[in-house]
Coordinates of C-alpha atoms and ligand atoms in Angstrom, one line a residue:
M1 CA -14.2 -6.7 8.6
I2 CA -11.4 -4.9 11.3
N3 CA -12.1 -1.1 12.0
Q4 CA -9.4 0.2 9.4
Y5 CA -9.2 3.1 7.1
N6 CA -12.7 4.5 8.3
D7 CA -12.6 8.2 9.7
F8 CA -8.8 7.8 9.7
A9 CA -9.6 8.4 5.7
Y10 CA -10.5 11.8 6.5
V11 CA -7.1 12.9 8.2
Y12 CA -5.1 10.3 6.3
D13 CA -3.5 13.0 4.0
R14 CA -2.9 15.4 6.8
L15 CA -1.2 12.6 8.2
M16 CA 0.7 11.5 5.3
E17 CA 2.2 15.3 4.3
D18 CA 5.7 14.2 4.6
V19 CA 5.5 11.8 2.5
D20 CA 6.9 12.7 -0.9
Y21 CA 4.5 11.0 -3.3
K22 CA 5.8 13.2 -5.8
G23 CA 9.4 11.5 -5.6
W24 CA 7.4 8.0 -5.2
V25 CA 5.6 8.6 -8.6
V26 CA 9.2 9.7 -10.4
Y27 CA 10.7 6.4 -9.2
L28 CA 8.0 4.5 -10.0
K29 CA 8.3 6.2 -14.0
E30 CA 11.8 5.3 -13.5
I31 CA 10.8 1.4 -12.8
F32 CA 9.0 1.2 -15.7
K33 CA 11.5 3.0 -18.5
R34 CA 14.3 0.6 -16.8
E35 CA 11.3 -2.0 -17.4
G36 CA 10.9 -1.0 -20.8
I37 CA 7.2 -0.4 -20.5
E38 CA 5.3 2.6 -21.6
P39 CA 2.0 1.7 -19.7
K40 CA -1.7 2.3 -21.1
K41 CA -3.6 0.7 -18.6
I42 CA -2.6 0.8 -14.9
L43 CA -4.1 -1.3 -12.1
E44 CA -3.7 -0.1 -8.5
L45 CA -4.5 -2.1 -5.3
A46 CA -4.7 -0.2 -2.3
C47 CA -5.2 3.0 -3.7
G48 CA -5.9 5.1 -0.6
T49 CA -6.9 8.4 -1.2
G50 CA -5.5 8.1 -4.8
N51 CA -2.2 9.9 -3.6
I52 CA -0.3 7.6 -6.4
T53 CA -3.0 6.9 -8.4
L54 CA -3.8 10.9 -9.5
P55 CA -0.5 11.5 -10.6
L56 CA -0.5 8.4 -12.9
S57 CA -3.4 9.1 -14.6
E58 CA -2.8 11.0 -17.4
E59 CA -4.6 11.6 -21.1
K60 CA -2.9 8.5 -22.4
V61 CA -2.8 6.5 -19.8
E62 CA -6.4 4.8 -18.3
V63 CA -5.9 3.9 -14.2
M64 CA -8.4 1.8 -12.3
A65 CA -8.0 1.8 -8.6
V66 CA -9.1 -0.8 -5.8
D67 CA -9.5 -0.1 -2.3
I68 CA -11.4 -1.8 0.2
S69 CA -12.0 1.1 2.6
Q70 CA -15.3 3.1 1.2
E71 CA -14.3 6.3 3.2
M72 CA -10.5 5.8 1.6
L73 CA -11.9 5.9 -2.0
M74 CA -14.6 8.7 -1.1
V75 CA -11.5 11.2 -0.5
A76 CA -9.9 9.4 -3.5
K77 CA -13.1 10.2 -5.8
D78 CA -13.1 13.9 -4.8
K79 CA -9.6 14.4 -5.4
A80 CA -10.0 13.1 -9.2
L81 CA -13.4 15.1 -9.2
T82 CA -11.5 18.3 -8.5
L83 CA -8.5 17.6 -10.7
G84 CA -11.1 16.5 -13.6
K85 CA -9.2 13.3 -13.8
D86 CA -11.5 10.1 -15.3
I87 CA -10.1 7.2 -12.9
L88 CA -12.6 3.8 -12.1
F89 CA -12.2 3.3 -8.8
V90 CA -13.5 0.4 -7.0
E91 CA -14.4 -1.1 -3.7
Q92 CA -13.2 -4.4 -3.1
D93 CA -11.3 -6.8 -1.1
M94 CA -8.1 -7.7 -3.4
T95 CA -7.8 -10.9 -1.4
Q96 CA -11.2 -11.4 -3.4
L97 CA -10.0 -9.4 -6.4
E98 CA -13.0 -9.7 -9.2
L99 CA -11.6 -8.1 -12.5
E100 CA -12.0 -7.6 -16.3
G101 CA -9.4 -6.9 -18.6
K102 CA -5.7 -6.9 -18.7
F103 CA -2.9 -4.7 -17.4
D104 CA 0.6 -3.4 -18.8
V105 CA 1.0 -2.8 -15.0
S106 CA -0.2 -3.6 -11.9
L107 CA 1.2 -1.7 -8.6
C108 CA 0.2 -2.1 -5.0
M109 CA 2.0 0.9 -2.7
C110 CA 2.7 1.6 0.7
D111 CA 2.1 -1.4 2.4
G112 CA -0.8 -3.0 0.7
I113 CA 0.6 -6.3 0.4
N114 CA 1.6 -5.8 4.6
Y115 CA -2.1 -6.1 5.0
I116 CA -2.4 -9.5 4.1
L117 CA -2.3 -11.8 6.5
E118 CA -2.3 -15.0 4.8
E119 CA 0.5 -16.9 2.5
E120 CA -2.3 -18.6 0.7
E121 CA -4.6 -15.6 0.3
L122 CA -1.5 -13.7 -1.2
V123 CA -0.6 -16.4 -3.4
T124 CA -4.1 -16.2 -4.8
L125 CA -3.9 -12.5 -4.9
F126 CA -0.6 -13.1 -7.0
K127 CA -2.4 -15.9 -9.6
K128 CA -5.1 -12.8 -10.6
L129 CA -2.8 -10.4 -10.9
H130 CA -0.4 -12.5 -13.2
Q131 CA -3.6 -13.2 -15.5
H132 CA -4.8 -10.1 -15.7
L133 CA -1.2 -8.6 -17.1
T134 CA -0.1 -8.0 -20.5
E135 CA 2.6 -10.3 -22.1
E136 CA 5.4 -8.1 -21.1
G137 CA 3.4 -6.8 -18.2
I138 CA 4.8 -6.2 -14.3
F139 CA 3.9 -6.2 -11.1
V140 CA 5.3 -3.6 -9.1
F141 CA 4.9 -3.2 -5.2
D142 CA 6.2 -2.5 -1.8
I143 CA 6.7 -3.7 1.7
S144 CA 7.2 -2.0 5.1
S145 CA 10.5 -4.7 5.6
Y146 CA 10.2 -7.3 7.9
Y147 CA 13.3 -5.0 10.2
K148 CA 11.0 -2.1 10.3
L149 CA 7.7 -3.7 11.2
S150 CA 9.7 -5.6 14.3
E151 CA 12.5 -3.6 15.1
I152 CA 11.2 -0.2 14.8
L153 CA 7.6 -0.2 15.2
G154 CA 6.9 -3.2 17.4
E155 CA 6.9 -2.5 21.0
N156 CA 6.9 1.4 20.0
T157 CA 4.5 4.1 20.8
Y158 CA 4.2 7.1 18.5
G159 CA 2.5 10.5 18.5
E160 CA 1.8 13.6 17.1
N161 CA 0.2 16.9 18.5
Q162 CA -1.2 19.3 15.5
G163 CA -3.5 21.6 17.7
D164 CA -6.9 20.6 16.4
L165 CA -5.6 16.6 15.5
C166 CA -3.9 14.3 17.6
Y167 CA -2.5 10.6 17.5
L168 CA -1.3 7.9 19.8
W169 CA 0.0 4.9 17.9
E170 CA 0.9 2.2 19.8
N171 CA 2.5 -1.0 18.1
Y172 CA 3.1 -5.0 19.5
F173 CA 4.9 -7.2 17.7
D174 CA 4.2 -10.6 17.5
E175 CA 7.5 -12.8 16.9
E176 CA 5.1 -16.1 16.6
T177 CA 3.1 -14.8 13.9
N178 CA 5.0 -11.9 12.4
I179 CA 2.2 -9.6 13.0
L180 CA 2.0 -6.3 14.2
E181 CA -0.7 -5.0 16.2
M182 CA -1.4 -1.6 15.6
N183 CA -3.7 0.2 17.9
L184 CA -4.7 4.0 16.9
A185 CA -6.7 6.9 19.1
F186 CA -7.4 9.6 17.0
F187 CA -8.6 13.3 18.6
L188 CA -9.9 15.3 16.3
Q189 CA -11.2 19.1 17.2
E190 CA -14.8 19.9 16.5
E191 CA -16.0 23.1 18.0
Q192 CA -15.0 23.2 21.6
L193 CA -14.3 19.9 22.1
Y194 CA -12.3 16.5 20.7
R195 CA -14.2 13.5 19.2
K196 CA -11.7 10.2 20.0
F197 CA -12.2 7.4 17.4
E198 CA -10.1 4.2 16.7
E199 CA -9.0 1.6 14.6
Y200 CA -7.0 -1.5 15.1
H201 CA -4.5 -2.5 12.1
Q202 CA -2.5 -5.8 11.8
Q203 CA -0.2 -5.8 9.4
R204 CA 2.3 -9.2 8.8
A205 CA 6.0 -8.9 8.3
Y206 CA 7.6 -10.8 5.3
H207 CA 11.1 -11.6 4.5
I208 CA 12.0 -11.2 0.8
T209 CA 12.8 -14.6 0.2
E210 CA 9.5 -15.7 1.6
L211 CA 7.8 -13.3 -1.0
K212 CA 9.9 -14.4 -3.5
S213 CA 8.6 -17.8 -3.6
L214 CA 5.0 -16.8 -2.9
L215 CA 5.4 -14.7 -6.3
L216 CA 7.1 -17.6 -8.1
M217 CA 4.2 -20.1 -6.8
G218 CA 1.9 -17.0 -8.8
G219 CA 3.6 -17.7 -12.1
F220 CA 5.5 -14.3 -11.6
K221 CA 8.7 -15.3 -13.7
S222 CA 11.4 -12.8 -12.3
V223 CA 11.4 -10.8 -9.3
S224 CA 14.0 -8.1 -8.7
V225 CA 14.3 -6.5 -5.4
Y226 CA 15.8 -3.1 -4.6
D227 CA 16.0 -0.7 -1.2
G228 CA 13.1 1.8 -1.6
F229 CA 13.7 4.8 -3.6
K230 CA 17.2 3.7 -5.2
F231 CA 18.2 0.7 -7.4
D232 CA 20.5 -1.0 -4.9
L233 CA 20.0 -4.4 -3.4
P234 CA 17.8 -4.2 0.0
H235 CA 20.3 -4.2 2.9
Q236 CA 19.8 -5.4 6.9
E237 CA 18.3 -2.2 8.0
S238 CA 16.3 -1.1 4.7
E239 CA 12.7 -0.1 5.9
R240 CA 10.9 0.0 2.4
I241 CA 11.7 -2.7 0.1
F242 CA 10.2 -2.6 -3.7
F243 CA 9.8 -5.8 -5.5
V244 CA 9.1 -6.0 -9.7
C245 CA 7.7 -8.9 -11.2
R246 CA 7.5 -9.7 -14.6
K247 CA 4.9 -12.0 -16.1
D248 CA 7.3 -13.6 -18.6
Ligands
SAM1 C1 -1.2 2.6 4.1 S1 -2.7 3.0 3.2 C2 -1.4 3.3 1.6 C3 -2.6 4.2 0.5 C4 -2.0 4.5 -0.8 N1 -1.5 3.2 -1.6 C5 -0.9 5.4 -0.5 O1 0.2 5.1 -0.9 O2 -0.9 6.6 0.2 C6 -3.3 1.2 2.9 C7 -4.3 1.1 2.0 O3 -4.4 -0.6 2.0 C8 -5.9 -1.0 1.8 N2 -6.4 -1.9 1.9 C9 -6.0 -3.1 3.2 N3 -6.3 -3.9 3.4 C10 -6.9 -4.4 1.9 C11 -7.3 -5.2 1.1 N4 -7.6 -6.7 1.5 N5 -8.2 -5.1 -0.2 C12 -8.1 -3.9 -0.6 N6 -7.5 -2.6 -0.2 C13 -6.7 -3.2 1.2 C14 -6.3 0.2 3.1 O4 -7.6 0.5 2.9 C15 -5.5 1.5 2.7 O5 -6.0 2.6 2.0

């Protein structure tokens, strides 16, 4: 298992401060409405620190949330405890998902699918999710687009200095494998000194057509794609693309 979302988990929310998670959840709820679904049971994969999980968990909505990172789950659990939300958090690799029960909606938000590097693993996951959906159920996920990983992030270095926390984020895109390698170095102030920690992430860039055919192989009958946070078709420079997949 490569070094991902370990110490990073404890600063993740700080670095995601400018992400509009409220708007994200509003958009998801609009998708549910358009699909005619009022979910009672939601499964969220790659839930991270629970930024989408927590607002989705309401009095009449039961949420189960899965992530591979123990540290991300610890942060999520703490937040759930503080908010008094009763959510079942499960530490699992979604490429080897073992679950019970059926869900009205399955979700995988903010690049979770990009972290799966092998097409076979994706088909296995899609088949399992298909089995775990109720008859009218939907699977919704988003990806960072091929354009974003190859043209925007690829071969670029980003950084930020927040005073007590600084990071460097170096990216390399391999056109042969379609994999973006990300080297992250963090410097976190601890009293008078900065502690450095590093992570190595890999994300795969997928074309919409590739994912659509893998979803059909997984059993999904219809797939709609949207330019992120809108209901328009994606275009050449869409950076985030949403997939809404119907079981039947
Ligand atoms: C960019 S974060 C997104 C977290 C959260 N969905 C959000 O919107 O903030 C990606 C998450 O995917 C998780 N992840 C990556 N590979 C995974 C796998 N094979 N199984 C489960 N979770 C995985 C990581 O641990 C991380 O929490």
